[in-house]
Amino acid sequence: MKVTTVRKFYWNFEKEERWLNEMAAKGQALRHYSFVTYRFEPSRPAEWIYRIELLPDDSGKPASQEYLAFMADTGAQAVATYMRWVYFRKPSVDGPFEVFSDLDSRIAHYKRVLLMFTSLFAGLLPITIVNITNITRGEMTPVILALALPAVALLLGVEALLGTQALRVTGKIRELEVRKRLFE
Amino acid sequence: MVKSTMPAENGQGPLTETVYYVLLALHAPLHGYGVMQLVDEMSGGRVKLGAGTLYGALTTLVERGWIVPVAGAVGDRKKEYVITEVGRDVVAVELERLEELRGNGQRIAKGEPR
C-alpha cells in the first residue's frame, strides 16, 4: 500500500477533522498520526468518517483504554492516539457517525478542550511576561537581545493562537448553552 | 387516565432522552452497541446515540444504581448491562410525567375534548 505522508499542524481540531474527512472523501484514509505528521493510505472514496476527540486522560491510561475498547465494540476504530487526542473512524456504510449525540456531552467535550487551551495559555504566560520585562529594561547586550526578541515573538504568537482557540471554543460553548435553554 | 393535577411524587426531575431510552433498552441485558441499535430501532431512526454520549450515560447510570453490569457470556469481553428495580421505578415516574405532558398536549394543542 502506498502511504502518503502529510506534515501539517492544526490549532482548530474541528478544521482538522473536516480536512481528514475531505481527504477520506478523496480516498486518502488516515492511518497514523504523531506530532504534525499524518499518514494516509488509499481507500475507496468516502469509505470512512473521521471524528476527533479530546479524552479526559492520557490515551494510555486504563480509563481511556476502557473507553477506547467500548468505542471499538460500537465499530468506532481508534486509528491514532496522540497524547489525549483520539482519531476515530467508522465505515460510512454504517450511517452517520458522531461521538456525541446530545448538547450536554458536546458541551462537556468543548469544556475539556477549553481547559486544555487555557492551561497551556496560563502555563506560557509567566515566561512570556518575564521575557518582555527583561527586554524592556534595556539592559541586554545586542547579542542576547537578538536571541530574546525572536523567542518573545514566538511566545507571543503561540499565546495569541492559544487565546484565539480558547475564545472560539468559549463561543461554541455559549452557543450550545443558549440552545440548551430550549432543547436537550 | 391523565391526572394533570397530580403533584410530582418525588424530587425526580425530567429524564434526558438519552437516559430514558437507555433505561428502556436495558429492560433486557444488552451491551453498548446493542443499546445503540435498539434505541435507533425503537425511535424509528430518530435517536442515534453517539457512543461517547452513551458511554457517559452508562457510567452515570451505574453510579446511580439505576443499571448494573451483568456477567457476560464466557469469552465475551463486551460488558452487558441491565436495569435495576430502582431504575424501573425511575422509568415508572417518568412515564407518568410523559403521559401528563402528552395528555395536556393532546387536549390543548390538538384541541381534543377535555
mmCIF file of N, CA, C and O in Angstrom, chain A residues 19-107:
data_model
loop_
_atom_site.group_PDB
_atom_site.id
_atom_site.type_symbol
_atom_site.label_atom_id
_atom_site.label_comp_id
_atom_site.label_asym_id
_atom_site.label_seq_id
_atom_site.Cartn_x
_atom_site.Cartn_y
_atom_site.Cartn_z
ATOM 1 N N TRP A 19 -10.783 18.473 7.462
ATOM 2 C CA TRP A 19 -9.730 18.147 6.488
ATOM 3 C C TRP A 19 -9.577 16.636 6.340
ATOM 4 O O TRP A 19 -9.481 16.117 5.221
ATOM 5 N N LEU A 20 -9.573 15.920 7.475
ATOM 6 C CA LEU A 20 -9.433 14.463 7.413
ATOM 7 C C LEU A 20 -10.589 13.835 6.634
ATOM 8 O O LEU A 20 -10.399 12.882 5.874
ATOM 9 N N ASN A 21 -11.790 14.402 6.818
ATOM 10 C CA ASN A 21 -12.943 13.870 6.088
ATOM 11 C C ASN A 21 -12.891 14.233 4.607
ATOM 12 O O ASN A 21 -13.372 13.468 3.766
ATOM 13 N N GLU A 22 -12.295 15.383 4.291
ATOM 14 C CA GLU A 22 -12.098 15.757 2.883
ATOM 15 C C GLU A 22 -11.086 14.806 2.231
ATOM 16 O O GLU A 22 -11.281 14.358 1.095
ATOM 17 N N MET A 23 -10.021 14.506 2.970
ATOM 18 C CA MET A 23 -9.024 13.554 2.483
ATOM 19 C C MET A 23 -9.685 12.184 2.271
ATOM 20 O O MET A 23 -9.463 11.531 1.251
ATOM 21 N N ALA A 24 -10.497 11.764 3.242
ATOM 22 C CA ALA A 24 -11.189 10.476 3.145
ATOM 23 C C ALA A 24 -12.106 10.452 1.928
ATOM 24 O O ALA A 24 -12.198 9.434 1.229
ATOM 25 N N ALA A 25 -12.758 11.594 1.667
ATOM 26 C CA ALA A 25 -13.651 11.685 0.505
ATOM 27 C C ALA A 25 -12.873 11.467 -0.789
ATOM 28 O O ALA A 25 -13.399 10.942 -1.771
ATOM 29 N N LYS A 26 -11.604 11.865 -0.767
ATOM 30 C CA LYS A 26 -10.756 11.701 -1.963
ATOM 31 C C LYS A 26 -10.079 10.334 -2.011
ATOM 32 O O LYS A 26 -9.255 10.073 -2.899
ATOM 33 N N GLY A 27 -10.380 9.499 -1.001
ATOM 34 C CA GLY A 27 -9.769 8.167 -0.981
ATOM 35 C C GLY A 27 -8.426 8.109 -0.269
ATOM 36 O O GLY A 27 -7.626 7.217 -0.508
ATOM 37 N N GLN A 28 -8.183 9.094 0.594
ATOM 38 C CA GLN A 28 -6.974 9.078 1.422
ATOM 39 C C GLN A 28 -7.404 8.919 2.878
ATOM 40 O O GLN A 28 -7.930 9.854 3.477
ATOM 41 N N ALA A 29 -7.194 7.718 3.419
ATOM 42 C CA ALA A 29 -7.695 7.410 4.757
ATOM 43 C C ALA A 29 -6.571 7.494 5.789
ATOM 44 O O ALA A 29 -5.549 6.825 5.650
ATOM 45 N N LEU A 30 -6.787 8.309 6.811
ATOM 46 C CA LEU A 30 -5.773 8.448 7.865
ATOM 47 C C LEU A 30 -5.538 7.099 8.547
ATOM 48 O O LEU A 30 -6.471 6.404 8.922
ATOM 49 N N ARG A 31 -4.271 6.743 8.694
ATOM 50 C CA ARG A 31 -3.925 5.503 9.383
ATOM 51 C C ARG A 31 -3.045 5.751 10.598
ATOM 52 O O ARG A 31 -2.950 4.932 11.496
ATOM 53 N N HIS A 32 -2.397 6.894 10.632
ATOM 54 C CA HIS A 32 -1.464 7.144 11.716
ATOM 55 C C HIS A 32 -1.259 8.635 11.908
ATOM 56 O O HIS A 32 -1.227 9.382 10.933
ATOM 57 N N TYR A 33 -1.172 9.055 13.157
ATOM 58 C CA TYR A 33 -0.818 10.443 13.424
ATOM 59 C C TYR A 33 0.175 10.508 14.577
ATOM 60 O O TYR A 33 0.034 9.809 15.572
ATOM 61 N N SER A 34 1.211 11.300 14.391
ATOM 62 C CA SER A 34 2.018 11.729 15.523
ATOM 63 C C SER A 34 2.324 13.196 15.253
ATOM 64 O O SER A 34 1.970 13.695 14.177
ATOM 65 N N PHE A 35 2.954 13.883 16.156
ATOM 66 C CA PHE A 35 3.101 15.332 16.070
ATOM 67 C C PHE A 35 3.359 15.846 14.644
ATOM 68 O O PHE A 35 4.356 15.459 14.021
ATOM 69 N N VAL A 36 2.487 16.693 14.163
ATOM 70 C CA VAL A 36 2.469 17.297 12.822
ATOM 71 C C VAL A 36 2.626 16.320 11.642
ATOM 72 O O VAL A 36 2.872 16.745 10.525
ATOM 73 N N THR A 37 2.489 15.016 11.875
ATOM 74 C CA THR A 37 2.693 14.053 10.791
ATOM 75 C C THR A 37 1.472 13.141 10.629
ATOM 76 O O THR A 37 1.147 12.360 11.527
ATOM 77 N N TYR A 38 0.840 13.281 9.474
ATOM 78 C CA TYR A 38 -0.322 12.448 9.155
ATOM 79 C C TYR A 38 0.100 11.438 8.095
ATOM 80 O O TYR A 38 0.753 11.803 7.125
ATOM 81 N N ARG A 39 -0.283 10.179 8.313
ATOM 82 C CA ARG A 39 -0.023 9.178 7.287
ATOM 83 C C ARG A 39 -1.346 8.619 6.773
ATOM 84 O O ARG A 39 -2.199 8.202 7.548
ATOM 85 N N PHE A 40 -1.468 8.654 5.456
ATOM 86 C CA PHE A 40 -2.705 8.209 4.805
ATOM 87 C C PHE A 40 -2.451 6.980 3.955
ATOM 88 O O PHE A 40 -1.373 6.817 3.382
ATOM 89 N N GLU A 41 -3.475 6.139 3.892
ATOM 90 C CA GLU A 41 -3.432 5.003 2.984
ATOM 91 C C GLU A 41 -4.605 5.106 2.022
ATOM 92 O O GLU A 41 -5.669 5.603 2.407
ATOM 93 N N PRO A 42 -4.415 4.622 0.779
ATOM 94 C CA PRO A 42 -5.521 4.708 -0.179
ATOM 95 C C PRO A 42 -6.727 3.891 0.298
ATOM 96 O O PRO A 42 -6.557 2.830 0.916
ATOM 97 N N SER A 43 -7.918 4.399 0.047
ATOM 98 C CA SER A 43 -9.148 3.665 0.353
ATOM 99 C C SER A 43 -10.140 3.994 -0.745
ATOM 100 O O SER A 43 -9.850 4.810 -1.608
ATOM 101 N N ARG A 44 -11.312 3.361 -0.687
ATOM 102 C CA ARG A 44 -12.358 3.775 -1.616
ATOM 103 C C ARG A 44 -12.776 5.181 -1.210
ATOM 104 O O ARG A 44 -12.765 5.497 -0.014
ATOM 105 N N PRO A 45 -13.132 6.044 -2.159
ATOM 106 C CA PRO A 45 -13.532 7.401 -1.785
ATOM 107 C C PRO A 45 -14.684 7.368 -0.776
ATOM 108 O O PRO A 45 -15.623 6.593 -0.941
ATOM 109 N N ALA A 46 -14.555 8.189 0.261
ATOM 110 C CA ALA A 46 -15.591 8.320 1.298
ATOM 111 C C ALA A 46 -15.918 6.998 1.989
ATOM 112 O O ALA A 46 -17.042 6.759 2.401
ATOM 113 N N GLU A 47 -14.931 6.144 2.111
ATOM 114 C CA GLU A 47 -15.156 4.865 2.795
ATOM 115 C C GLU A 47 -15.318 5.064 4.305
ATOM 116 O O GLU A 47 -16.038 4.332 4.963
ATOM 117 N N TRP A 48 -14.630 6.083 4.812
ATOM 118 C CA TRP A 48 -14.595 6.278 6.267
ATOM 119 C C TRP A 48 -15.092 7.661 6.669
ATOM 120 O O TRP A 48 -14.911 8.624 5.937
ATOM 121 N N ILE A 49 -15.637 7.723 7.894
ATOM 122 C CA ILE A 49 -15.949 9.017 8.508
ATOM 123 C C ILE A 49 -15.023 9.157 9.718
ATOM 124 O O ILE A 49 -14.920 8.237 10.527
ATOM 125 N N TYR A 50 -14.372 10.295 9.820
ATOM 126 C CA TYR A 50 -13.422 10.529 10.918
ATOM 127 C C TYR A 50 -13.988 11.481 11.954
ATOM 128 O O TYR A 50 -14.691 12.440 11.617
ATOM 129 N N ARG A 51 -13.671 11.223 13.214
ATOM 130 C CA ARG A 51 -14.042 12.127 14.308
ATOM 131 C C ARG A 51 -12.864 12.237 15.273
ATOM 132 O O ARG A 51 -12.221 11.223 15.587
ATOM 133 N N ILE A 52 -12.623 13.448 15.749
ATOM 134 C CA ILE A 52 -11.523 13.676 16.690
ATOM 135 C C ILE A 52 -12.103 13.997 18.059
ATOM 136 O O ILE A 52 -13.046 14.774 18.174
ATOM 137 N N GLU A 53 -11.528 13.385 19.083
ATOM 138 C CA GLU A 53 -11.991 13.671 20.449
ATOM 139 C C GLU A 53 -10.808 13.900 21.373
ATOM 140 O O GLU A 53 -9.756 13.266 21.226
ATOM 141 N N LEU A 54 -10.994 14.821 22.328
ATOM 142 C CA LEU A 54 -10.001 15.002 23.389
ATOM 143 C C LEU A 54 -10.478 14.218 24.607
ATOM 144 O O LEU A 54 -11.560 14.473 25.135
ATOM 145 N N LEU A 55 -9.671 13.260 25.040
ATOM 146 C CA LEU A 55 -10.045 12.429 26.182
ATOM 147 C C LEU A 55 -9.777 13.169 27.487
ATOM 148 O O LEU A 55 -8.943 14.069 27.542
ATOM 149 N N PRO A 56 -10.477 12.758 28.578
ATOM 150 C CA PRO A 56 -10.198 13.375 29.873
ATOM 151 C C PRO A 56 -8.792 13.027 30.376
ATOM 152 O O PRO A 56 -8.186 13.782 31.106
ATOM 153 N N ASP A 57 -8.313 11.846 30.010
ATOM 154 C CA ASP A 57 -6.987 11.381 30.451
ATOM 155 C C ASP A 57 -6.111 11.059 29.263
ATOM 156 O O ASP A 57 -6.590 10.906 28.154
ATOM 157 N N ASP A 58 -4.855 10.854 29.529
ATOM 158 C CA ASP A 58 -3.917 10.402 28.509
ATOM 159 C C ASP A 58 -4.439 9.105 27.890
ATOM 160 O O ASP A 58 -4.999 8.271 28.588
ATOM 161 N N SER A 59 -4.221 8.944 26.577
ATOM 162 C CA SER A 59 -4.821 7.795 25.896
ATOM 163 C C SER A 59 -4.291 6.450 26.393
ATOM 164 O O SER A 59 -4.945 5.429 26.229
ATOM 165 N N GLY A 60 -3.134 6.438 27.046
ATOM 166 C CA GLY A 60 -2.580 5.189 27.552
ATOM 167 C C GLY A 60 -3.142 4.747 28.897
ATOM 168 O O GLY A 60 -2.999 3.600 29.299
ATOM 169 N N LYS A 61 -3.806 5.686 29.600
ATOM 170 C CA LYS A 61 -4.352 5.390 30.936
ATOM 171 C C LYS A 61 -5.468 4.347 30.866
ATOM 172 O O LYS A 61 -6.185 4.282 29.877
ATOM 173 N N PRO A 62 -5.595 3.511 31.941
ATOM 174 C CA PRO A 62 -6.615 2.448 31.929
ATOM 175 C C PRO A 62 -8.027 2.963 31.616
ATOM 176 O O PRO A 62 -8.747 2.332 30.837
ATOM 177 N N ALA A 63 -8.403 4.104 32.199
ATOM 178 C CA ALA A 63 -9.752 4.639 31.961
ATOM 179 C C ALA A 63 -9.956 4.925 30.473
ATOM 180 O O ALA A 63 -11.015 4.631 29.916
ATOM 181 N N SER A 64 -8.913 5.483 29.830
ATOM 182 C CA SER A 64 -9.004 5.786 28.404
ATOM 183 C C SER A 64 -9.045 4.505 27.582
ATOM 184 O O SER A 64 -9.788 4.396 26.614
ATOM 185 N N GLN A 65 -8.225 3.519 27.983
ATOM 186 C CA GLN A 65 -8.184 2.248 27.268
ATOM 187 C C GLN A 65 -9.546 1.562 27.308
ATOM 188 O O GLN A 65 -10.009 1.004 26.318
ATOM 189 N N GLU A 66 -10.186 1.653 28.478
ATOM 190 C CA GLU A 66 -11.511 1.040 28.637
ATOM 191 C C GLU A 66 -12.513 1.724 27.699
ATOM 192 O O GLU A 66 -13.329 1.074 27.049
ATOM 193 N N TYR A 67 -12.405 3.043 27.644
ATOM 194 C CA TYR A 67 -13.282 3.817 26.765
ATOM 195 C C TYR A 67 -13.038 3.464 25.300
ATOM 196 O O TYR A 67 -13.980 3.238 24.538
ATOM 197 N N LEU A 68 -11.771 3.377 24.912
ATOM 198 C CA LEU A 68 -11.445 3.059 23.524
ATOM 199 C C LEU A 68 -11.934 1.655 23.148
ATOM 200 O O LEU A 68 -12.387 1.429 22.025
ATOM 201 N N ALA A 69 -11.875 0.715 24.117
ATOM 202 C CA ALA A 69 -12.380 -0.635 23.871
ATOM 203 C C ALA A 69 -13.892 -0.598 23.656
ATOM 204 O O ALA A 69 -14.428 -1.263 22.767
ATOM 205 N N PHE A 70 -14.571 0.223 24.466
ATOM 206 C CA PHE A 70 -16.021 0.384 24.310
ATOM 207 C C PHE A 70 -16.343 0.941 22.925
ATOM 208 O O PHE A 70 -17.234 0.452 22.226
ATOM 209 N N MET A 71 -15.584 1.978 22.542
ATOM 210 C CA MET A 71 -15.798 2.602 21.234
ATOM 211 C C MET A 71 -15.575 1.576 20.111
ATOM 212 O O MET A 71 -16.339 1.529 19.153
ATOM 213 N N ALA A 72 -14.535 0.762 20.270
ATOM 214 C CA ALA A 72 -14.228 -0.259 19.261
ATOM 215 C C ALA A 72 -15.391 -1.238 19.122
ATOM 216 O O ALA A 72 -15.741 -1.651 18.011
ATOM 217 N N ASP A 73 -16.006 -1.598 20.268
ATOM 218 C CA ASP A 73 -17.152 -2.509 20.237
ATOM 219 C C ASP A 73 -18.337 -1.923 19.474
ATOM 220 O O ASP A 73 -19.195 -2.651 18.978
ATOM 221 N N THR A 74 -18.411 -0.594 19.414
ATOM 222 C CA THR A 74 -19.510 0.028 18.669
ATOM 223 C C THR A 74 -19.104 0.281 17.208
ATOM 224 O O THR A 74 -19.854 0.902 16.470
ATOM 225 N N GLY A 75 -17.915 -0.160 16.854
ATOM 226 C CA GLY A 75 -17.472 -0.017 15.461
ATOM 227 C C GLY A 75 -16.617 1.204 15.203
ATOM 228 O O GLY A 75 -16.200 1.446 14.077
ATOM 229 N N ALA A 76 -16.357 2.001 16.249
ATOM 230 C CA ALA A 76 -15.513 3.196 16.083
ATOM 231 C C ALA A 76 -14.068 2.824 16.397
ATOM 232 O O ALA A 76 -13.708 2.606 17.555
ATOM 233 N N GLN A 77 -13.286 2.781 15.340
ATOM 234 C CA GLN A 77 -11.910 2.333 15.455
ATOM 235 C C GLN A 77 -11.016 3.543 15.763
ATOM 236 O O GLN A 77 -11.118 4.570 15.096
ATOM 237 N N ALA A 78 -10.166 3.414 16.789
ATOM 238 C CA ALA A 78 -9.220 4.490 17.091
ATOM 239 C C ALA A 78 -7.994 4.275 16.202
ATOM 240 O O ALA A 78 -7.141 3.449 16.506
ATOM 241 N N VAL A 79 -7.907 5.022 15.076
ATOM 242 C CA VAL A 79 -6.787 4.800 14.172
ATOM 243 C C VAL A 79 -5.500 5.394 14.712
ATOM 244 O O VAL A 79 -4.415 4.927 14.407
ATOM 245 N N ALA A 80 -5.643 6.436 15.525
ATOM 246 C CA ALA A 80 -4.449 7.063 16.086
ATOM 247 C C ALA A 80 -4.790 7.728 17.411
ATOM 248 O O ALA A 80 -5.902 8.185 17.623
ATOM 249 N N THR A 81 -3.824 7.688 18.322
ATOM 250 C CA THR A 81 -3.958 8.469 19.545
ATOM 251 C C THR A 81 -2.692 9.293 19.673
ATOM 252 O O THR A 81 -1.606 8.851 19.294
ATOM 253 N N TYR A 82 -2.881 10.507 20.149
ATOM 254 C CA TYR A 82 -1.720 11.355 20.355
ATOM 255 C C TYR A 82 -1.957 12.163 21.619
ATOM 256 O O TYR A 82 -2.863 12.982 21.660
ATOM 257 N N MET A 83 -1.200 11.889 22.669
ATOM 258 C CA MET A 83 -1.435 12.447 23.987
ATOM 259 C C MET A 83 -2.891 12.168 24.382
ATOM 260 O O MET A 83 -3.274 11.024 24.480
ATOM 261 N N ARG A 84 -3.696 13.228 24.530
ATOM 262 C CA ARG A 84 -5.091 12.988 24.908
ATOM 263 C C ARG A 84 -6.019 12.975 23.697
ATOM 264 O O ARG A 84 -7.228 12.796 23.847
ATOM 265 N N TRP A 85 -5.473 13.197 22.505
ATOM 266 C CA TRP A 85 -6.321 13.230 21.312
ATOM 267 C C TRP A 85 -6.511 11.838 20.723
ATOM 268 O O TRP A 85 -5.570 11.056 20.674
ATOM 269 N N VAL A 86 -7.727 11.555 20.288
ATOM 270 C CA VAL A 86 -8.018 10.293 19.604
ATOM 271 C C VAL A 86 -8.623 10.591 18.250
ATOM 272 O O VAL A 86 -9.464 11.482 18.116
ATOM 273 N N TYR A 87 -8.186 9.842 17.258
ATOM 274 C CA TYR A 87 -8.733 9.929 15.909
ATOM 275 C C TYR A 87 -9.532 8.667 15.647
ATOM 276 O O TYR A 87 -8.950 7.601 15.483
ATOM 277 N N PHE A 88 -10.866 8.810 15.674
ATOM 278 C CA PHE A 88 -11.745 7.669 15.422
ATOM 279 C C PHE A 88 -12.151 7.647 13.954
ATOM 280 O O PHE A 88 -12.220 8.689 13.308
ATOM 281 N N ARG A 89 -12.471 6.447 13.481
ATOM 282 C CA ARG A 89 -13.124 6.365 12.179
ATOM 283 C C ARG A 89 -14.115 5.216 12.190
ATOM 284 O O ARG A 89 -13.985 4.264 12.974
ATOM 285 N N LYS A 90 -15.112 5.357 11.349
ATOM 286 C CA LYS A 90 -16.146 4.335 11.230
ATOM 287 C C LYS A 90 -16.517 4.249 9.756
ATOM 288 O O LYS A 90 -16.533 5.271 9.072
ATOM 289 N N PRO A 91 -16.807 3.043 9.253
ATOM 290 C CA PRO A 91 -17.171 2.946 7.830
ATOM 291 C C PRO A 91 -18.429 3.766 7.557
ATOM 292 O O PRO A 91 -19.378 3.711 8.334
ATOM 293 N N SER A 92 -18.420 4.504 6.448
ATOM 294 C CA SER A 92 -19.567 5.356 6.155
ATOM 295 C C SER A 92 -20.816 4.539 5.826
ATOM 296 O O SER A 92 -21.928 5.044 5.955
ATOM 297 N N VAL A 93 -20.641 3.250 5.452
ATOM 298 C CA VAL A 93 -21.818 2.417 5.175
ATOM 299 C C VAL A 93 -22.650 2.182 6.433
ATOM 300 O O VAL A 93 -23.830 1.845 6.354
ATOM 301 N N ASP A 94 -22.031 2.373 7.609
ATOM 302 C CA ASP A 94 -22.762 2.218 8.880
ATOM 303 C C ASP A 94 -23.674 3.404 9.169
ATOM 304 O O ASP A 94 -24.326 3.452 10.200
ATOM 305 N N GLY A 95 -23.675 4.401 8.291
ATOM 306 C CA GLY A 95 -24.510 5.588 8.513
ATOM 307 C C GLY A 95 -23.721 6.693 9.171
ATOM 308 O O GLY A 95 -22.507 6.606 9.297
ATOM 309 N N PRO A 96 -24.415 7.770 9.585
ATOM 310 C CA PRO A 96 -23.717 8.916 10.165
ATOM 311 C C PRO A 96 -22.941 8.498 11.421
ATOM 312 O O PRO A 96 -23.373 7.586 12.132
ATOM 313 N N PHE A 97 -21.847 9.142 11.658
ATOM 314 C CA PHE A 97 -21.028 8.810 12.826
ATOM 315 C C PHE A 97 -20.730 10.074 13.621
ATOM 316 O O PHE A 97 -20.071 10.981 13.127
ATOM 317 N N GLU A 98 -21.267 10.118 14.826
ATOM 318 C CA GLU A 98 -20.950 11.199 15.759
ATOM 319 C C GLU A 98 -20.577 10.558 17.084
ATOM 320 O O GLU A 98 -21.199 9.571 17.485
ATOM 321 N N VAL A 99 -19.591 11.097 17.767
ATOM 322 C CA VAL A 99 -19.224 10.574 19.087
ATOM 323 C C VAL A 99 -20.247 11.039 20.117
ATOM 324 O O VAL A 99 -20.637 10.295 21.013
ATOM 325 N N PHE A 100 -20.717 12.281 19.949
ATOM 326 C CA PHE A 100 -21.654 12.854 20.921
ATOM 327 C C PHE A 100 -22.990 13.155 20.266
ATOM 328 O O PHE A 100 -23.033 13.724 19.174
ATOM 329 N N SER A 101 -24.080 12.786 20.968
ATOM 330 C CA SER A 101 -25.394 12.974 20.355
ATOM 331 C C SER A 101 -26.284 13.932 21.135
ATOM 332 O O SER A 101 -27.393 14.191 20.726
ATOM 333 N N ASP A 102 -25.844 14.438 22.277
ATOM 334 C CA ASP A 102 -26.688 15.426 22.948
ATOM 335 C C ASP A 102 -25.867 16.661 23.338
ATOM 336 O O ASP A 102 -24.634 16.647 23.300
ATOM 337 N N LEU A 103 -26.595 17.738 23.687
ATOM 338 C CA LEU A 103 -25.925 19.005 23.969
ATOM 339 C C LEU A 103 -24.999 18.889 25.174
ATOM 340 O O LEU A 103 -23.892 19.419 25.165
ATOM 341 N N ASP A 104 -25.456 18.173 26.223
ATOM 342 C CA ASP A 104 -24.642 18.049 27.441
ATOM 343 C C ASP A 104 -23.261 17.468 27.161
ATOM 344 O O ASP A 104 -22.252 18.008 27.618
ATOM 345 N N SER A 105 -23.222 16.378 26.412
ATOM 346 C CA SER A 105 -21.920 15.743 26.191
ATOM 347 C C SER A 105 -21.063 16.562 25.221
ATOM 348 O O SER A 105 -19.840 16.568 25.326
ATOM 349 N N ARG A 106 -21.713 17.281 24.299
ATOM 350 C CA ARG A 106 -20.941 18.132 23.399
ATOM 351 C C ARG A 106 -20.350 19.313 24.162
ATOM 352 O O ARG A 106 -19.188 19.676 23.961
ATOM 353 N N ILE A 107 -21.144 19.875 25.080
ATOM 354 C CA ILE A 107 -20.648 20.982 25.906
ATOM 355 C C ILE A 107 -19.490 20.491 26.777
ATOM 356 O O ILE A 107 -18.456 21.151 26.889
#
